[in-house]
CSV table of C-alpha atoms in Angstrom, one decimal:
chain,number,residue,atom,x,y,z
A,1,MET,CA,7.2,-13.9,9.5
A,2,LYS,CA,4.4,-16.3,7.6
A,3,PRO,CA,5.0,-15.1,4.3
A,4,ILE,CA,1.7,-12.1,3.3
A,5,VAL,CA,-0.1,-13.0,0.2
A,6,GLY,CA,-3.5,-11.7,-0.9
A,7,SER,CA,-5.2,-8.9,-0.8
A,8,ILE,CA,-3.0,-6.1,1.4
A,9,VAL,CA,-5.1,-2.2,1.5
A,10,ALA,CA,-3.5,0.4,1.5
A,11,LEU,CA,-5.8,2.2,3.6
A,12,VAL,CA,-6.9,5.6,3.7
A,13,THR,CA,-6.3,7.7,7.2
A,14,PRO,CA,-9.3,8.8,8.7
A,15,MET,CA,-10.1,12.5,10.3
A,16,HIS,CA,-12.9,14.8,11.2
A,17,GLU,CA,-13.4,18.0,9.9
A,18,ASP,CA,-11.2,19.5,12.1
A,19,GLY,CA,-7.9,17.5,9.9
A,20,SER,CA,-6.9,15.7,13.5
A,21,VAL,CA,-6.9,11.7,12.9
A,22,ASP,CA,-10.3,10.1,13.9
A,23,TYR,CA,-8.6,6.8,15.0
A,24,ALA,CA,-12.3,5.3,16.3
A,25,ALA,CA,-12.5,5.4,12.5
A,26,LEU,CA,-9.6,3.9,11.6
A,27,ARG,CA,-10.4,0.9,14.3
A,28,ALA,CA,-14.2,0.6,12.7
A,29,LEU,CA,-12.1,0.9,8.9
A,30,ILE,CA,-9.0,-2.6,10.3
A,31,ASP,CA,-12.5,-3.9,11.4
A,32,TRP,CA,-14.5,-4.3,8.0
A,33,HIS,CA,-11.6,-5.4,6.5
A,34,ILE,CA,-11.1,-8.3,8.6
A,35,ALA,CA,-14.8,-9.1,8.5
A,36,GLU,CA,-14.9,-8.8,4.2
A,37,GLY,CA,-11.6,-11.1,4.2
A,38,THR,CA,-8.9,-8.7,3.6
A,39,ASP,CA,-5.4,-9.9,4.1
A,40,CYS,CA,-3.0,-7.9,5.3
A,41,ILE,CA,-4.0,-3.6,6.3
A,42,GLY,CA,-1.0,-1.1,5.3
A,43,VAL,CA,-1.4,2.0,7.4
A,44,VAL,CA,0.5,5.0,6.4
A,45,GLY,CA,1.6,5.1,3.1
A,46,THR,CA,0.9,7.0,0.2
A,47,THR,CA,-2.8,6.5,1.1
A,48,GLY,CA,-2.4,6.2,4.5
A,49,GLU,CA,-1.4,10.9,3.7
A,50,SER,CA,2.5,9.6,5.5
A,51,ALA,CA,4.1,12.7,3.4
A,52,THR,CA,1.2,15.0,6.2
A,53,VAL,CA,1.1,13.5,9.0
A,54,SER,CA,3.3,14.1,11.9
A,55,VAL,CA,6.1,12.0,12.8
A,56,GLU,CA,4.4,12.2,16.2
A,57,GLU,CA,0.7,10.9,14.5
A,58,HIS,CA,2.8,9.0,12.4
A,59,CYS,CA,3.6,6.3,14.8
A,60,GLU,CA,0.4,6.7,17.3
A,61,ILE,CA,-0.9,5.0,13.8
A,62,ILE,CA,0.6,2.8,13.8
A,63,ARG,CA,0.5,2.0,17.3
A,64,VAL,CA,-3.1,1.8,17.0
A,65,ALA,CA,-3.5,-0.4,14.1
A,66,VAL,CA,-1.1,-3.1,16.0
A,67,GLU,CA,-3.3,-2.5,19.1
A,68,HIS,CA,-6.8,-2.8,17.2
A,69,ALA,CA,-6.0,-5.8,14.8
A,70,ALA,CA,-4.2,-7.9,17.9
A,71,GLY,CA,-3.1,-10.0,14.8
A,72,ARG,CA,-6.1,-11.1,13.3
A,73,VAL,CA,-4.4,-9.5,10.4
A,74,PRO,CA,-0.7,-9.0,10.1
A,75,ILE,CA,0.9,-5.0,9.8
A,76,MET,CA,2.6,-3.4,6.8
A,77,ALA,CA,3.7,-0.5,8.8
A,78,GLY,CA,4.7,2.3,6.2
A,79,ALA,CA,8.2,3.2,7.7
A,80,GLY,CA,9.7,4.7,4.3
A,81,ALA,CA,11.7,8.1,4.5
A,82,ASN,CA,13.5,9.7,2.5
A,83,SER,CA,16.0,10.3,5.1
A,84,THR,CA,17.9,7.0,5.5
A,85,ALA,CA,17.9,8.1,10.2
A,86,GLU,CA,14.5,8.5,9.8
A,87,ALA,CA,12.9,6.0,8.2
A,88,ILE,CA,15.2,3.7,10.8
A,89,GLU,CA,13.5,5.3,14.4
A,90,LEU,CA,10.2,4.9,12.5
A,91,THR,CA,11.4,1.4,11.7
A,92,ARG,CA,12.4,0.3,15.5
A,93,PHE,CA,9.1,2.4,16.9
A,94,ALA,CA,6.9,-0.6,14.3
A,95,LYS,CA,8.8,-3.3,15.3
A,96,GLN,CA,9.3,-1.9,19.2
A,97,VAL,CA,4.6,-1.5,18.8
A,98,GLY,CA,4.8,-5.6,16.9
A,99,ALA,CA,4.4,-4.0,13.1
A,100,ASP,CA,5.1,-7.7,11.5
A,101,CYS,CA,7.2,-5.5,8.7
A,102,THR,CA,7.5,-2.5,7.5
A,103,LEU,CA,6.9,-0.9,3.5
A,104,GLN,CA,10.6,1.4,3.1
A,105,VAL,CA,9.1,3.5,-0.7
A,106,VAL,CA,12.9,4.9,-2.5
A,107,PRO,CA,13.8,7.5,-1.4
A,108,TYR,CA,11.8,10.9,-3.0
A,109,TYR,CA,13.6,14.3,-3.4
A,110,ASN,CA,17.0,14.2,-3.2
A,111,LYS,CA,17.0,12.0,-6.4
A,112,PRO,CA,19.6,9.0,-4.4
A,113,SER,CA,21.8,6.4,-7.6
A,114,GLN,CA,21.2,2.7,-7.5
A,115,GLU,CA,24.4,2.6,-4.6
A,116,GLY,CA,22.5,4.9,-2.3
A,117,ILE,CA,19.7,2.8,-2.9
A,118,TYR,CA,20.6,-0.2,-1.8
A,119,ARG,CA,22.7,1.3,0.7
A,120,HIS,CA,19.1,3.0,1.9
A,121,PHE,CA,17.7,-0.3,2.0
A,122,LYS,CA,20.5,-2.0,3.7
A,123,ALA,CA,21.5,-0.1,6.1
A,124,ILE,CA,17.8,0.0,7.1
A,125,ALA,CA,17.4,-3.2,7.2
A,126,GLU,CA,20.7,-4.4,9.3
A,127,ALA,CA,19.1,-1.5,11.7
A,128,VAL,CA,16.3,-3.9,12.9
A,129,ASP,CA,15.4,-7.2,13.4
A,130,LEU,CA,11.7,-6.8,11.4
A,131,PRO,CA,11.2,-6.9,7.3
A,132,VAL,CA,10.7,-5.4,5.0
A,133,VAL,CA,8.6,-4.7,1.7
A,134,LEU,CA,10.6,-2.5,-0.2
A,135,TYR,CA,7.9,0.1,-2.8
A,136,ASN,CA,8.7,1.4,-6.6
A,137,VAL,CA,7.1,3.7,-7.5
A,138,PRO,CA,9.0,6.5,-10.2
A,139,GLY,CA,6.0,8.3,-10.2
A,140,ARG,CA,5.5,9.1,-6.7
A,141,THR,CA,9.5,9.0,-6.2
A,142,VAL,CA,11.6,10.2,-9.8
A,143,ALA,CA,14.7,8.0,-8.3
A,144,ASP,CA,13.4,4.8,-10.2
A,145,MET,CA,15.3,1.6,-8.2
A,146,LEU,CA,16.4,-0.8,-11.2
A,147,HIS,CA,16.5,-4.3,-11.6
A,148,ASP,CA,19.3,-5.2,-11.2
A,149,THR,CA,19.2,-3.3,-7.7
A,150,VAL,CA,16.2,-4.5,-7.0
A,151,LEU,CA,18.3,-8.5,-7.2
A,152,ARG,CA,21.0,-6.8,-5.2
A,153,LEU,CA,18.6,-6.3,-2.3
A,154,ALA,CA,16.6,-9.6,-2.1
A,155,GLN,CA,20.2,-11.0,-1.1
A,156,VAL,CA,20.5,-9.4,1.7
A,157,PRO,CA,18.1,-11.0,5.3
A,158,GLY,CA,15.4,-9.4,6.0
A,159,ILE,CA,14.0,-7.6,3.0
A,160,VAL,CA,10.7,-9.9,1.5
A,161,GLY,CA,9.8,-8.4,-1.0
A,162,ILE,CA,9.3,-5.5,-2.8
A,163,LYS,CA,6.1,-3.4,-3.8
A,164,GLU,CA,6.2,-2.8,-7.9
A,165,ALA,CA,4.0,0.2,-8.3
A,166,THR,CA,4.9,1.2,-12.3
A,167,GLY,CA,2.6,-1.1,-13.5
A,168,ASN,CA,5.3,-2.4,-16.0
A,169,ILE,CA,4.2,-5.8,-16.7
A,170,GLU,CA,7.3,-7.3,-18.6
A,171,ARG,CA,9.9,-5.6,-15.3
A,172,ALA,CA,6.7,-7.2,-13.0
A,173,ALA,CA,7.2,-9.7,-15.4
A,174,TRP,CA,11.6,-10.1,-14.8
A,175,LEU,CA,10.8,-9.9,-11.1
A,176,ILE,CA,9.2,-12.6,-10.5
A,177,LYS,CA,11.6,-14.9,-13.0
A,178,HIS,CA,14.6,-13.1,-11.2
A,179,VAL,CA,13.6,-12.9,-7.3
A,180,PRO,CA,14.5,-16.5,-5.3
A,181,ALA,CA,12.9,-18.1,-3.6
A,182,GLY,CA,10.8,-16.7,-0.9
A,183,PHE,CA,11.2,-13.4,-2.1
A,184,SER,CA,7.4,-11.7,-2.7
A,185,VAL,CA,6.8,-9.9,-5.5
A,186,TYR,CA,3.0,-7.7,-5.1
A,187,SER,CA,1.7,-5.4,-7.4
A,188,GLY,CA,2.1,-1.1,-6.2
A,189,ASP,CA,-1.7,-0.7,-9.1
A,190,ASP,CA,-4.7,-2.4,-9.4
A,191,GLY,CA,-4.9,-2.0,-12.9
A,192,THR,CA,-2.0,-4.4,-13.8
A,193,ALA,CA,-2.8,-6.5,-10.5
A,194,VAL,CA,-4.5,-9.6,-11.9
A,195,ALA,CA,-1.6,-9.8,-14.4
A,196,LEU,CA,1.0,-10.0,-11.9
A,197,MET,CA,-0.3,-12.0,-10.4
A,198,LEU,CA,-1.2,-14.5,-12.8
A,199,LEU,CA,1.7,-14.6,-13.6
A,200,GLY,CA,3.3,-15.9,-10.3
A,201,GLY,CA,3.4,-12.4,-8.1
A,202,HIS,CA,2.2,-13.0,-4.3
A,203,GLY,CA,-0.1,-10.1,-3.6
A,204,ASN,CA,-1.5,-6.8,-4.3
A,205,VAL,CA,-1.1,-4.0,-2.8
A,206,SER,CA,-4.0,-1.8,-3.5
A,207,VAL,CA,-6.4,1.6,-3.1
A,208,THR,CA,-9.4,-0.3,-4.6
A,209,ALA,CA,-9.3,-2.4,-1.5
A,210,ASN,CA,-10.5,0.6,0.5
A,211,VAL,CA,-14.3,0.4,-0.9
A,212,ALA,CA,-14.7,-2.9,-2.1
A,213,PRO,CA,-12.2,-5.8,0.4
A,214,ARG,CA,-14.2,-8.1,-0.6
A,215,ALA,CA,-14.2,-8.9,-4.4
A,216,MET,CA,-10.5,-7.4,-3.8
A,217,HIS,CA,-9.8,-10.2,-1.8
A,218,GLU,CA,-11.7,-12.7,-3.5
A,219,LEU,CA,-9.7,-11.3,-7.2
A,220,CYS,CA,-6.2,-11.9,-5.4
A,221,VAL,CA,-7.2,-15.2,-4.4
A,222,ALA,CA,-9.0,-16.8,-8.2
A,223,ALA,CA,-5.4,-14.9,-9.6
A,224,MET,CA,-2.5,-16.7,-7.4
A,225,ALA,CA,-4.7,-20.0,-7.7
A,226,GLY,CA,-4.3,-18.7,-11.5
A,227,ASP,CA,-8.5,-18.9,-11.4
A,228,VAL,CA,-8.0,-16.7,-15.0
A,229,LYS,CA,-11.9,-16.7,-15.5
A,230,ARG,CA,-12.9,-16.0,-12.3
A,231,ALA,CA,-9.8,-13.1,-12.5
A,232,ARG,CA,-10.5,-11.5,-15.0
A,233,GLU,CA,-14.4,-11.5,-14.6
A,234,ILE,CA,-13.7,-9.6,-10.9
A,235,HIS,CA,-10.7,-7.5,-12.3
A,236,LEU,CA,-13.5,-6.3,-15.1
A,237,SER,CA,-16.4,-5.6,-12.4
A,238,LEU,CA,-14.0,-3.2,-11.0
A,239,LEU,CA,-12.2,-2.2,-13.6
A,240,ALA,CA,-14.0,1.6,-13.0
A,241,LEU,CA,-13.3,1.5,-9.3
A,242,HIS,CA,-9.0,1.0,-10.5
A,243,ARG,CA,-9.5,4.1,-12.7
A,244,GLN,CA,-11.7,6.5,-11.1
A,245,LEU,CA,-10.4,6.6,-7.5
A,246,PHE,CA,-7.2,8.3,-9.7
A,247,CYS,CA,-9.1,10.9,-11.1
A,248,GLU,CA,-7.3,13.6,-8.9
A,249,PRO,CA,-4.8,12.7,-6.4
A,250,SER,CA,-5.0,10.4,-4.0
A,251,PRO,CA,-6.5,9.5,-1.9
A,252,ALA,CA,-8.7,12.4,-2.4
A,253,PRO,CA,-11.0,9.8,-4.2
A,254,ALA,CA,-11.0,7.0,-1.7
A,255,LYS,CA,-12.3,9.5,1.5
A,256,TRP,CA,-14.9,11.2,-1.1
A,257,ALA,CA,-16.1,6.9,-1.8
A,258,LEU,CA,-16.0,6.0,1.6
A,259,SER,CA,-17.8,8.9,2.7
A,260,GLN,CA,-20.6,7.5,0.5
A,261,MET,CA,-20.4,4.0,2.6
A,262,GLY,CA,-20.3,5.9,5.2
A,263,ARG,CA,-17.4,4.2,6.1
A,264,CYS,CA,-15.6,8.2,7.0
A,265,ARG,CA,-14.9,11.4,6.1
A,266,PRO,CA,-14.4,12.6,3.5
A,267,GLY,CA,-11.5,15.6,4.4
A,268,VAL,CA,-7.7,15.6,3.0
A,269,ARG,CA,-4.9,17.5,4.4
A,270,LEU,CA,-2.9,20.0,2.2
A,271,PRO,CA,-1.8,20.5,-0.5
A,272,LEU,CA,-4.0,18.0,-0.9
A,273,VAL,CA,-8.0,19.4,-1.6
A,274,GLU,CA,-10.9,17.4,-1.5
A,275,LEU,CA,-13.1,15.1,-4.1
A,276,THR,CA,-14.5,18.1,-6.7
A,277,PRO,CA,-18.1,18.0,-7.7
A,278,ALA,CA,-17.0,16.6,-11.4
A,279,GLY,CA,-14.3,14.0,-9.4
A,280,GLN,CA,-17.7,13.3,-7.9
A,281,THR,CA,-19.6,12.8,-10.1
A,282,LEU,CA,-16.7,9.7,-12.0
A,283,VAL,CA,-16.6,8.2,-8.5
A,284,GLY,CA,-20.2,7.4,-7.6
A,285,GLY,CA,-20.7,6.8,-11.0
A,286,ALA,CA,-18.7,4.3,-10.6
A,287,LEU,CA,-19.6,3.4,-7.1
A,288,ARG,CA,-22.4,2.3,-8.7
A,289,GLU,CA,-21.0,0.5,-11.4
A,290,CYS,CA,-19.8,-1.7,-8.8
A,291,GLY,CA,-22.7,-2.2,-6.8
A,292,LEU,CA,-21.0,-0.1,-3.6
A,293,LEU,CA,-24.1,2.0,-3.7
């Protein structure tokens, strides 16, 4: 796989009023992101409501995304699970339909040890010949993949990078310092992404990119080129979005924002609920501040 760099949108999964997946809106979002410069499209991750779609829907979203992108932009398919066997099956499907790589989250809820985390990801990489990007987000999974475990996994053939979503820049810096050449470190936290990239990170798996794709692409280009002035300027212009797109559980704020932009409906699946009026005020203000409304 050619290394993926830049803005990787953590794409929402559009839904009809009845809660079914809106594949027409999904295709339209993919076209929009390609036109706006998004460098890679990540589907069925946390922001894509992987926790509430069925296995059949999960697979179909990956298939439709790959088919519709048609090689115009890489597809990073969310294929993580807290069952290693299930993660392997999802990864096999992603390879079968032509995804460029998979995003594999640290197993959630069952709280594996560091050795369990290592063996989980190693088993996936050995079972399916498809590049794996690790995903550490202890705020959601409870289990935290520690530095030394990442370095062990970076030696496993087929494991090519990590989405570092702790928001801890010091941790990210040590990873960037110690990982081997060819192993990519991506931010998974919009608020600290610019700092991670200026330290040598390879891009940002972004929620903000859902509503400001061109700006996020330009931010990544500037930061990775070491253009501090331009990167700072764009980052500060997006700061309100970075905060308010998490004013309530994601992806409700992003979906509501996209609904105001005419891109998709605001609906999410239970146990998530649509953005409240108070949240709408916050997100609407951020959209106006960024010139998106």
